[in-house]
Amino acid sequence: MADPIALSARDLGYRISRKPILQDINLDIPAGSISALLGPNGAGKTTLLKLLAGLRSASAGVVRIDGIAVSSIPPAERARTLAFVPQHIPDGIPLSVFEFIALGRVPHLGAFGRLAAGDRDAVCDALETVELGDKAEVRLDTLSGGERQRAAIARALAQSAPILLLDEPTNHLDLRHQHKLQQLLVRLAESGKTVIEVLHDLALAANYADHVVLIDHGRLVADGSPEQVMREDCLRAVYECPLRLVRHAPRGWHMEMPQAA
Ligand code: ADP
Ligand code: MG
């Protein structure tokens, strides 16, 4: 039986001042698994992620969850369904780490907007998961780039949404935290969550993603399993340089760039 579909994009297009940024995207994101969006700088990955999250309105086509257009879901309900982790957290947010992560609970709060015990537990769990428990009372803007990125991931975890979208979440992370995050995403997917992440590190994608989506110049080049999509010919065409994925062990893919002859 085919995997259930969490999100589907049909004939999706996005333009800015008539310039096509994304065109003719037809894509099914399988539920309960990790999908990695790959492609060179400017390919349209962030734009596609925001369209899938309902944070931008498509110029053409539609994104659906369970047959319902994402754009028609009211914001609070959408925030209980989809959690988005942006690439950059702006400077100068005057909140403690705890308060920032607690923002993830806002779509769940009652009329008075107060955190209940269950909300506080969700924030504390998220803090521990990203190993920021000792920074709860520290101001967000005193954290390092990698710590701030982990705080943003914790905010999305506290949101308890079944679909998690992350834009280059490993960007500022050291090697240990990159793998820890990917292992966390694997556990979340195993527990039934749908994870969609933009990644630049092809080996990380090959090792952890179930489903890979390759984008170039605003168009879908290929999607499928890492083995199906991350072939040398496909990668060479998109990245315009010789790239080879070599497997040393299960979950032991490495990138090689053979010297041009
Ligand atoms: P990626 O995340 O793959 O690097 P983006 O989705 O951020 O790519 O951007 C895709 C293309 O859209 C790029 O060429 C970028 O310059 C362009 N673009 C994105 N946002 C804007 C904007 N607000 N105005 C004009 N062009 C934009
Ligand atoms: Mg981007």
PDB file of C-alpha atoms and ligand atoms in Angstrom:
ATOM      1  CA  MET A   1       0.000   0.000   0.000  1.00  0.00           C
ATOM      2  CA  ALA A   2       1.280   3.476  -0.831  1.00  0.00           C
ATOM      3  CA  ASP A   3       2.217   5.765   2.067  1.00  0.00           C
ATOM      4  CA  PRO A   4      -0.549   8.120   3.157  1.00  0.00           C
ATOM      5  CA  ILE A   5      -0.028  11.651   1.882  1.00  0.00           C
ATOM      6  CA  ALA A   6       0.354  14.473   4.425  1.00  0.00           C
ATOM      7  CA  LEU A   7       0.571  17.382   1.993  1.00  0.00           C
ATOM      8  CA  SER A   8       0.064  17.628  -1.728  1.00  0.00           C
ATOM      9  CA  ALA A   9       1.002  20.392  -4.141  1.00  0.00           C
ATOM     10  CA  ARG A  10      -0.802  20.561  -7.476  1.00  0.00           C
ATOM     11  CA  ASP A  11       0.355  22.744 -10.371  1.00  0.00           C
ATOM     12  CA  LEU A  12       1.879  25.060  -7.801  1.00  0.00           C
ATOM     13  CA  GLY A  13       3.386  28.309  -8.995  1.00  0.00           C
ATOM     14  CA  TYR A  14       4.711  31.460  -7.364  1.00  0.00           C
ATOM     15  CA  ARG A  15       5.644  34.750  -8.995  1.00  0.00           C
ATOM     16  CA  ILE A  16       7.140  37.966  -7.699  1.00  0.00           C
ATOM     17  CA  SER A  17       6.442  40.974  -9.945  1.00  0.00           C
ATOM     18  CA  ARG A  18       5.696  38.590 -12.813  1.00  0.00           C
ATOM     19  CA  LYS A  19       9.048  36.792 -12.345  1.00  0.00           C
ATOM     20  CA  PRO A  20       8.365  33.069 -11.943  1.00  0.00           C
ATOM     21  CA  ILE A  21       9.997  31.790  -8.760  1.00  0.00           C
ATOM     22  CA  LEU A  22       8.297  28.366  -8.761  1.00  0.00           C
ATOM     23  CA  GLN A  23       6.475  26.687 -11.641  1.00  0.00           C
ATOM     24  CA  ASP A  24       4.353  23.582 -12.161  1.00  0.00           C
ATOM     25  CA  ILE A  25       5.235  21.881  -8.879  1.00  0.00           C
ATOM     26  CA  ASN A  26       3.364  18.606  -8.422  1.00  0.00           C
ATOM     27  CA  LEU A  27       4.438  16.880  -5.255  1.00  0.00           C
ATOM     28  CA  ASP A  28       3.121  14.473  -2.617  1.00  0.00           C
ATOM     29  CA  ILE A  29       4.755  14.619   0.810  1.00  0.00           C
ATOM     30  CA  PRO A  30       4.405  11.219   2.507  1.00  0.00           C
ATOM     31  CA  ALA A  31       3.073  11.242   6.077  1.00  0.00           C
ATOM     32  CA  GLY A  32       5.193   9.994   8.981  1.00  0.00           C
ATOM     33  CA  SER A  33       8.500  10.370   7.205  1.00  0.00           C
ATOM     34  CA  ILE A  34      11.306  12.845   6.514  1.00  0.00           C
ATOM     35  CA  SER A  35      11.306  14.699   3.194  1.00  0.00           C
ATOM     36  CA  ALA A  36      14.427  16.703   2.326  1.00  0.00           C
ATOM     37  CA  LEU A  37      14.194  19.623  -0.109  1.00  0.00           C
ATOM     38  CA  LEU A  38      17.479  19.957  -1.986  1.00  0.00           C
ATOM     39  CA  GLY A  39      18.780  22.269  -4.673  1.00  0.00           C
ATOM     40  CA  PRO A  40      21.305  25.032  -5.291  1.00  0.00           C
ATOM     41  CA  ASN A  41      21.062  28.562  -3.863  1.00  0.00           C
ATOM     42  CA  GLY A  42      18.095  30.429  -5.295  1.00  0.00           C
ATOM     43  CA  ALA A  43      16.397  27.238  -6.552  1.00  0.00           C
ATOM     44  CA  GLY A  44      13.177  28.084  -4.699  1.00  0.00           C
ATOM     45  CA  LYS A  45      13.429  25.797  -1.654  1.00  0.00           C
ATOM     46  CA  THR A  46      12.481  28.406   0.965  1.00  0.00           C
ATOM     47  CA  THR A  47       9.634  29.651  -1.205  1.00  0.00           C
ATOM     48  CA  LEU A  48       8.310  26.111  -1.644  1.00  0.00           C
ATOM     49  CA  LEU A  49       8.581  25.413   2.103  1.00  0.00           C
ATOM     50  CA  LYS A  50       6.595  28.603   2.883  1.00  0.00           C
ATOM     51  CA  LEU A  51       3.948  27.713   0.308  1.00  0.00           C
ATOM     52  CA  LEU A  52       3.627  24.214   1.789  1.00  0.00           C
ATOM     53  CA  ALA A  53       3.275  25.809   5.250  1.00  0.00           C
ATOM     54  CA  GLY A  54       0.588  28.198   4.008  1.00  0.00           C
ATOM     55  CA  LEU A  55       2.772  31.196   4.895  1.00  0.00           C
ATOM     56  CA  ARG A  56       2.681  32.472   1.309  1.00  0.00           C
ATOM     57  CA  SER A  57      -0.215  32.403  -1.131  1.00  0.00           C
ATOM     58  CA  ALA A  58       0.419  30.585  -4.376  1.00  0.00           C
ATOM     59  CA  SER A  59       0.105  32.493  -7.666  1.00  0.00           C
ATOM     60  CA  ALA A  60      -1.160  29.268  -9.248  1.00  0.00           C
ATOM     61  CA  GLY A  61      -2.252  25.833  -8.076  1.00  0.00           C
ATOM     62  CA  VAL A  62      -2.936  24.646  -4.548  1.00  0.00           C
ATOM     63  CA  VAL A  63      -1.426  22.965  -1.475  1.00  0.00           C
ATOM     64  CA  ARG A  64      -3.789  20.590   0.323  1.00  0.00           C
ATOM     65  CA  ILE A  65      -3.823  18.786   3.661  1.00  0.00           C
ATOM     66  CA  ASP A  66      -6.363  15.952   3.754  1.00  0.00           C
ATOM     67  CA  GLY A  67      -8.003  17.463   0.689  1.00  0.00           C
ATOM     68  CA  ILE A  68      -8.346  20.926   2.276  1.00  0.00           C
ATOM     69  CA  ALA A  69      -6.517  23.925   0.793  1.00  0.00           C
ATOM     70  CA  VAL A  70      -3.903  25.099   3.322  1.00  0.00           C
ATOM     71  CA  SER A  71      -4.683  28.721   2.439  1.00  0.00           C
ATOM     72  CA  SER A  72      -8.290  28.241   3.597  1.00  0.00           C
ATOM     73  CA  ILE A  73      -7.387  26.958   7.088  1.00  0.00           C
ATOM     74  CA  PRO A  74      -7.758  29.690   9.766  1.00  0.00           C
ATOM     75  CA  PRO A  75      -4.344  30.779  11.194  1.00  0.00           C
ATOM     76  CA  ALA A  76      -4.724  29.289  14.704  1.00  0.00           C
ATOM     77  CA  GLU A  77      -5.877  25.944  13.331  1.00  0.00           C
ATOM     78  CA  ARG A  78      -3.085  26.015  10.765  1.00  0.00           C
ATOM     79  CA  ALA A  79      -0.569  26.628  13.585  1.00  0.00           C
ATOM     80  CA  ARG A  80      -1.881  23.541  15.388  1.00  0.00           C
ATOM     81  CA  THR A  81      -1.313  21.536  12.197  1.00  0.00           C
ATOM     82  CA  LEU A  82       1.962  22.922  10.820  1.00  0.00           C
ATOM     83  CA  ALA A  83       4.997  24.208  12.727  1.00  0.00           C
ATOM     84  CA  PHE A  84       7.542  26.226  10.746  1.00  0.00           C
ATOM     85  CA  VAL A  85      11.170  26.803  11.728  1.00  0.00           C
ATOM     86  CA  PRO A  86      12.605  29.732   9.747  1.00  0.00           C
ATOM     87  CA  GLN A  87      16.204  29.912   8.632  1.00  0.00           C
ATOM     88  CA  HIS A  88      16.918  33.080  10.632  1.00  0.00           C
ATOM     89  CA  ILE A  89      15.641  34.261  13.993  1.00  0.00           C
ATOM     90  CA  PRO A  90      15.807  38.049  14.037  1.00  0.00           C
ATOM     91  CA  ASP A  91      17.989  39.871  16.594  1.00  0.00           C
ATOM     92  CA  GLY A  92      16.544  41.894  19.412  1.00  0.00           C
ATOM     93  CA  ILE A  93      13.596  39.698  20.438  1.00  0.00           C
ATOM     94  CA  PRO A  94      13.117  40.873  24.056  1.00  0.00           C
ATOM     95  CA  LEU A  95      12.208  37.473  25.473  1.00  0.00           C
ATOM     96  CA  SER A  96      13.829  34.823  27.608  1.00  0.00           C
ATOM     97  CA  VAL A  97      14.461  31.456  25.974  1.00  0.00           C
ATOM     98  CA  PHE A  98      11.520  29.995  27.942  1.00  0.00           C
ATOM     99  CA  GLU A  99       9.167  32.818  26.876  1.00  0.00           C
ATOM    100  CA  PHE A 100      10.263  32.456  23.241  1.00  0.00           C
ATOM    101  CA  ILE A 101       9.642  28.695  23.211  1.00  0.00           C
ATOM    102  CA  ALA A 102       6.319  29.255  24.996  1.00  0.00           C
ATOM    103  CA  LEU A 103       5.174  31.194  21.896  1.00  0.00           C
ATOM    104  CA  GLY A 104       4.787  27.742  20.341  1.00  0.00           C
ATOM    105  CA  ARG A 105       1.889  27.139  22.771  1.00  0.00           C
ATOM    106  CA  VAL A 106      -0.079  30.242  21.706  1.00  0.00           C
ATOM    107  CA  PRO A 107      -2.320  28.370  19.213  1.00  0.00           C
ATOM    108  CA  HIS A 108      -3.323  26.000  22.051  1.00  0.00           C
ATOM    109  CA  LEU A 109      -4.114  28.575  24.756  1.00  0.00           C
ATOM    110  CA  GLY A 110      -7.598  29.354  26.039  1.00  0.00           C
ATOM    111  CA  ALA A 111      -9.390  32.704  26.052  1.00  0.00           C
ATOM    112  CA  PHE A 112      -7.152  34.245  28.765  1.00  0.00           C
ATOM    113  CA  GLY A 113      -3.929  33.301  27.025  1.00  0.00           C
ATOM    114  CA  ARG A 114      -2.374  31.848  30.203  1.00  0.00           C
ATOM    115  CA  LEU A 115      -0.007  28.890  30.124  1.00  0.00           C
ATOM    116  CA  ALA A 116      -1.562  25.901  31.892  1.00  0.00           C
ATOM    117  CA  ALA A 117       0.568  23.220  33.573  1.00  0.00           C
ATOM    118  CA  GLY A 118       0.400  21.105  30.404  1.00  0.00           C
ATOM    119  CA  ASP A 119       1.696  24.026  28.329  1.00  0.00           C
ATOM    120  CA  ARG A 120       4.606  24.564  30.729  1.00  0.00           C
ATOM    121  CA  ASP A 121       5.413  20.847  30.560  1.00  0.00           C
ATOM    122  CA  ALA A 122       5.447  20.997  26.757  1.00  0.00           C
ATOM    123  CA  VAL A 123       7.882  23.958  26.860  1.00  0.00           C
ATOM    124  CA  CYS A 124      10.136  22.198  29.428  1.00  0.00           C
ATOM    125  CA  ASP A 125      10.145  18.978  27.362  1.00  0.00           C
ATOM    126  CA  ALA A 126      11.108  20.950  24.239  1.00  0.00           C
ATOM    127  CA  LEU A 127      13.892  22.763  26.164  1.00  0.00           C
ATOM    128  CA  GLU A 128      15.332  19.452  27.368  1.00  0.00           C
ATOM    129  CA  THR A 129      15.055  17.871  23.918  1.00  0.00           C
ATOM    130  CA  VAL A 130      17.296  20.539  22.380  1.00  0.00           C
ATOM    131  CA  GLU A 131      19.603  20.597  25.452  1.00  0.00           C
ATOM    132  CA  LEU A 132      18.805  24.180  26.434  1.00  0.00           C
ATOM    133  CA  GLY A 133      17.341  23.378  29.857  1.00  0.00           C
ATOM    134  CA  ASP A 134      20.058  25.415  31.614  1.00  0.00           C
ATOM    135  CA  LYS A 135      19.357  28.481  29.413  1.00  0.00           C
ATOM    136  CA  ALA A 136      15.629  28.775  30.085  1.00  0.00           C
ATOM    137  CA  GLU A 137      15.879  32.135  31.872  1.00  0.00           C
ATOM    138  CA  VAL A 138      18.585  33.622  29.657  1.00  0.00           C
ATOM    139  CA  ARG A 139      17.630  36.277  27.092  1.00  0.00           C
ATOM    140  CA  LEU A 140      17.221  34.780  23.619  1.00  0.00           C
ATOM    141  CA  ASP A 141      19.485  37.327  21.938  1.00  0.00           C
ATOM    142  CA  THR A 142      22.442  36.381  24.150  1.00  0.00           C
ATOM    143  CA  LEU A 143      22.490  32.841  22.710  1.00  0.00           C
ATOM    144  CA  SER A 144      24.948  31.740  20.029  1.00  0.00           C
ATOM    145  CA  GLY A 145      23.625  31.230  16.487  1.00  0.00           C
ATOM    146  CA  GLY A 146      23.435  27.459  16.962  1.00  0.00           C
ATOM    147  CA  GLU A 147      21.712  27.754  20.351  1.00  0.00           C
ATOM    148  CA  ARG A 148      19.202  30.197  18.891  1.00  0.00           C
ATOM    149  CA  GLN A 149      18.515  27.759  16.083  1.00  0.00           C
ATOM    150  CA  ARG A 150      17.890  25.019  18.649  1.00  0.00           C
ATOM    151  CA  ALA A 151      15.540  27.386  20.526  1.00  0.00           C
ATOM    152  CA  ALA A 152      13.571  27.909  17.294  1.00  0.00           C
ATOM    153  CA  ILE A 153      13.349  24.138  16.852  1.00  0.00           C
ATOM    154  CA  ALA A 154      12.150  23.829  20.462  1.00  0.00           C
ATOM    155  CA  ARG A 155       9.460  26.461  19.819  1.00  0.00           C
ATOM    156  CA  ALA A 156       8.217  24.338  16.898  1.00  0.00           C
ATOM    157  CA  LEU A 157       8.326  21.159  19.029  1.00  0.00           C
ATOM    158  CA  ALA A 158       6.301  22.910  21.761  1.00  0.00           C
ATOM    159  CA  GLN A 159       3.711  23.702  19.085  1.00  0.00           C
ATOM    160  CA  SER A 160       2.898  19.947  19.002  1.00  0.00           C
ATOM    161  CA  ALA A 161       1.879  20.085  15.346  1.00  0.00           C
ATOM    162  CA  PRO A 162       1.787  16.864  13.298  1.00  0.00           C
ATOM    163  CA  ILE A 163       3.681  18.500  10.402  1.00  0.00           C
ATOM    164  CA  LEU A 164       7.080  20.101  11.019  1.00  0.00           C
ATOM    165  CA  LEU A 165       8.757  22.259   8.355  1.00  0.00           C
ATOM    166  CA  LEU A 166      12.359  23.398   8.855  1.00  0.00           C
ATOM    167  CA  ASP A 167      14.428  25.722   6.649  1.00  0.00           C
ATOM    168  CA  GLU A 168      18.099  24.709   6.762  1.00  0.00           C
ATOM    169  CA  PRO A 169      17.870  23.691  10.426  1.00  0.00           C
ATOM    170  CA  THR A 170      21.447  22.411  10.594  1.00  0.00           C
ATOM    171  CA  ASN A 171      22.956  25.661   9.292  1.00  0.00           C
ATOM    172  CA  HIS A 172      24.516  26.960  12.501  1.00  0.00           C
ATOM    173  CA  LEU A 173      24.807  23.641  14.300  1.00  0.00           C
ATOM    174  CA  ASP A 174      28.064  21.904  15.166  1.00  0.00           C
ATOM    175  CA  LEU A 175      28.538  18.371  13.841  1.00  0.00           C
ATOM    176  CA  ARG A 176      27.232  16.648  16.987  1.00  0.00           C
ATOM    177  CA  HIS A 177      24.082  18.768  17.070  1.00  0.00           C
ATOM    178  CA  GLN A 178      23.539  18.288  13.316  1.00  0.00           C
ATOM    179  CA  HIS A 179      23.365  14.524  13.795  1.00  0.00           C
ATOM    180  CA  LYS A 180      21.444  14.821  17.068  1.00  0.00           C
ATOM    181  CA  LEU A 181      18.834  16.952  15.285  1.00  0.00           C
ATOM    182  CA  GLN A 182      18.551  14.474  12.420  1.00  0.00           C
ATOM    183  CA  GLN A 183      18.204  11.609  14.902  1.00  0.00           C
ATOM    184  CA  LEU A 184      15.482  13.576  16.700  1.00  0.00           C
ATOM    185  CA  LEU A 185      13.683  14.126  13.375  1.00  0.00           C
ATOM    186  CA  VAL A 186      13.890  10.366  12.680  1.00  0.00           C
ATOM    187  CA  ARG A 187      12.294   9.667  16.082  1.00  0.00           C
ATOM    188  CA  LEU A 188       9.565  12.251  15.424  1.00  0.00           C
ATOM    189  CA  ALA A 189       8.843  10.685  12.027  1.00  0.00           C
ATOM    190  CA  GLU A 190       8.732   7.217  13.629  1.00  0.00           C
ATOM    191  CA  SER A 191       6.186   8.577  16.104  1.00  0.00           C
ATOM    192  CA  GLY A 192       4.002   9.635  13.164  1.00  0.00           C
ATOM    193  CA  LYS A 193       5.045  13.237  12.491  1.00  0.00           C
ATOM    194  CA  THR A 194       5.682  14.453   8.984  1.00  0.00           C
ATOM    195  CA  VAL A 195       8.993  16.286   8.668  1.00  0.00           C
ATOM    196  CA  ILE A 196       9.967  18.477   5.715  1.00  0.00           C
ATOM    197  CA  GLU A 197      13.388  20.091   5.850  1.00  0.00           C
ATOM    198  CA  VAL A 198      15.538  22.126   3.500  1.00  0.00           C
ATOM    199  CA  LEU A 199      19.084  20.758   3.591  1.00  0.00           C
ATOM    200  CA  HIS A 200      22.313  21.745   1.867  1.00  0.00           C
ATOM    201  CA  ASP A 201      24.308  18.779   3.083  1.00  0.00           C
ATOM    202  CA  LEU A 202      23.549  16.035   0.558  1.00  0.00           C
ATOM    203  CA  ALA A 203      25.158  13.293   2.659  1.00  0.00           C
ATOM    204  CA  LEU A 204      22.999  14.277   5.652  1.00  0.00           C
ATOM    205  CA  ALA A 205      19.928  14.056   3.402  1.00  0.00           C
ATOM    206  CA  ALA A 206      20.993  10.662   2.000  1.00  0.00           C
ATOM    207  CA  ASN A 207      21.587   9.319   5.497  1.00  0.00           C
ATOM    208  CA  TYR A 208      18.438  10.542   7.202  1.00  0.00           C
ATOM    209  CA  ALA A 209      15.698  11.407   4.696  1.00  0.00           C
ATOM    210  CA  ASP A 210      13.143   8.867   3.459  1.00  0.00           C
ATOM    211  CA  HIS A 211      12.082  11.074   0.576  1.00  0.00           C
ATOM    212  CA  VAL A 212      14.178  13.572  -1.359  1.00  0.00           C
ATOM    213  CA  VAL A 213      12.872  16.458  -3.476  1.00  0.00           C
ATOM    214  CA  LEU A 214      15.331  18.028  -5.912  1.00  0.00           C
ATOM    215  CA  ILE A 215      14.548  21.555  -7.123  1.00  0.00           C
ATOM    216  CA  ASP A 216      16.354  23.689  -9.673  1.00  0.00           C
ATOM    217  CA  HIS A 217      15.408  27.052 -11.189  1.00  0.00           C
ATOM    218  CA  GLY A 218      11.967  26.901  -9.590  1.00  0.00           C
ATOM    219  CA  ARG A 219      11.073  23.513 -11.017  1.00  0.00           C
ATOM    220  CA  LEU A 220      10.860  20.039  -9.574  1.00  0.00           C
ATOM    221  CA  VAL A 221      13.668  17.964 -11.095  1.00  0.00           C
ATOM    222  CA  ALA A 222      12.962  14.678  -9.295  1.00  0.00           C
ATOM    223  CA  ASP A 223      11.519  13.279  -6.113  1.00  0.00           C
ATOM    224  CA  GLY A 224      11.630   9.837  -4.555  1.00  0.00           C
ATOM    225  CA  SER A 225      13.934   7.794  -2.326  1.00  0.00           C
ATOM    226  CA  PRO A 226      17.531   9.055  -1.894  1.00  0.00           C
ATOM    227  CA  GLU A 227      18.738   6.190  -4.111  1.00  0.00           C
ATOM    228  CA  GLN A 228      16.298   7.166  -6.863  1.00  0.00           C
ATOM    229  CA  VAL A 229      17.017  10.881  -6.817  1.00  0.00           C
ATOM    230  CA  MET A 230      20.615  11.343  -5.709  1.00  0.00           C
ATOM    231  CA  ARG A 231      22.173   9.746  -8.746  1.00  0.00           C
ATOM    232  CA  GLU A 232      25.414  11.154 -10.075  1.00  0.00           C
ATOM    233  CA  ASP A 233      23.861  12.311 -13.369  1.00  0.00           C
ATOM    234  CA  CYS A 234      20.965  14.064 -11.611  1.00  0.00           C
ATOM    235  CA  LEU A 235      23.218  15.832  -9.089  1.00  0.00           C
ATOM    236  CA  ARG A 236      25.738  16.835 -11.723  1.00  0.00           C
ATOM    237  CA  ALA A 237      23.031  18.442 -13.873  1.00  0.00           C
ATOM    238  CA  VAL A 238      21.597  20.437 -10.958  1.00  0.00           C
ATOM    239  CA  TYR A 239      24.750  21.401  -9.055  1.00  0.00           C
ATOM    240  CA  GLU A 240      26.849  21.870 -12.211  1.00  0.00           C
ATOM    241  CA  CYS A 241      29.814  20.040 -10.762  1.00  0.00           C
ATOM    242  CA  PRO A 242      30.796  16.382 -10.484  1.00  0.00           C
ATOM    243  CA  LEU A 243      29.318  14.930  -7.304  1.00  0.00           C
ATOM    244  CA  ARG A 244      29.195  11.334  -6.243  1.00  0.00           C
ATOM    245  CA  LEU A 245      27.495   9.797  -3.235  1.00  0.00           C
ATOM    246  CA  VAL A 246      29.440   6.834  -1.879  1.00  0.00           C
ATOM    247  CA  ARG A 247      28.061   4.459   0.719  1.00  0.00           C
ATOM    248  CA  HIS A 248      30.514   3.102   3.298  1.00  0.00           C
ATOM    249  CA  ALA A 249      27.936   1.572   5.643  1.00  0.00           C
ATOM    250  CA  PRO A 250      24.202   1.671   6.311  1.00  0.00           C
ATOM    251  CA  ARG A 251      23.513   5.354   6.997  1.00  0.00           C
ATOM    252  CA  GLY A 252      27.123   5.916   5.956  1.00  0.00           C
ATOM    253  CA  TRP A 253      26.788   7.953   2.786  1.00  0.00           C
ATOM    254  CA  HIS A 254      29.563  10.406   1.952  1.00  0.00           C
ATOM    255  CA  MET A 255      29.873  12.944  -0.814  1.00  0.00           C
ATOM    256  CA  GLU A 256      32.841  12.809  -3.114  1.00  0.00           C
ATOM    257  CA  MET A 257      33.766  15.361  -5.712  1.00  0.00           C
ATOM    258  CA  PRO A 258      35.900  13.516  -8.254  1.00  0.00           C
ATOM    259  CA  GLN A 259      38.635  15.707  -9.700  1.00  0.00           C
ATOM    260  CA  ALA A 260      37.777  16.867 -13.182  1.00  0.00           C
ATOM    261  CA  ALA A 261      39.919  14.988 -15.662  1.00  0.00           C
TER     262      ALA A 261
HETATM  263  P1  ADP B   1      16.423  28.991  -1.985  1.00  0.00           P
HETATM  264  O1  ADP B   1      15.784  28.869  -0.651  1.00  0.00           O
HETATM  265  O2  ADP B   1      16.392  27.731  -2.799  1.00  0.00           O
HETATM  266  O3  ADP B   1      17.827  29.526  -1.922  1.00  0.00           O
HETATM  267  P2  ADP B   1      14.418  31.051  -2.411  1.00  0.00           P
HETATM  268  O4  ADP B   1      13.120  30.338  -2.382  1.00  0.00           O
HETATM  269  O5  ADP B   1      14.794  31.848  -1.200  1.00  0.00           O
HETATM  270  O6  ADP B   1      15.582  30.059  -2.841  1.00  0.00           O
HETATM  271  O7  ADP B   1      14.412  32.063  -3.630  1.00  0.00           O
HETATM  272  C1  ADP B   1      14.123  31.617  -4.952  1.00  0.00           C
HETATM  273  C2  ADP B   1      14.310  32.785  -5.916  1.00  0.00           C
HETATM  274  O8  ADP B   1      13.346  33.786  -5.623  1.00  0.00           O
HETATM  275  C3  ADP B   1      15.671  33.457  -5.830  1.00  0.00           C
HETATM  276  O9  ADP B   1      16.098  33.748  -7.132  1.00  0.00           O
HETATM  277  C4  ADP B   1      15.393  34.709  -5.047  1.00  0.00           C
HETATM  278  O10 ADP B   1      16.269  35.729  -5.453  1.00  0.00           O
HETATM  279  C5  ADP B   1      13.964  35.037  -5.451  1.00  0.00           C
HETATM  280  N1  ADP B   1      13.249  35.763  -4.414  1.00  0.00           N
HETATM  281  C6  ADP B   1      12.889  35.262  -3.196  1.00  0.00           C
HETATM  282  N2  ADP B   1      12.245  36.198  -2.472  1.00  0.00           N
HETATM  283  C7  ADP B   1      12.198  37.316  -3.250  1.00  0.00           C
HETATM  284  C8  ADP B   1      11.659  38.637  -3.085  1.00  0.00           C
HETATM  285  N3  ADP B   1      11.036  38.984  -1.965  1.00  0.00           N
HETATM  286  N4  ADP B   1      11.777  39.497  -4.122  1.00  0.00           N
HETATM  287  C9  ADP B   1      12.400  39.144  -5.265  1.00  0.00           C
HETATM  288  N5  ADP B   1      12.920  37.930  -5.485  1.00  0.00           N
HETATM  289  C10 ADP B   1      12.844  37.027  -4.502  1.00  0.00           C
HETATM  290 MG    MG B   2      16.494  29.216   1.239  1.00  0.00          MG
END
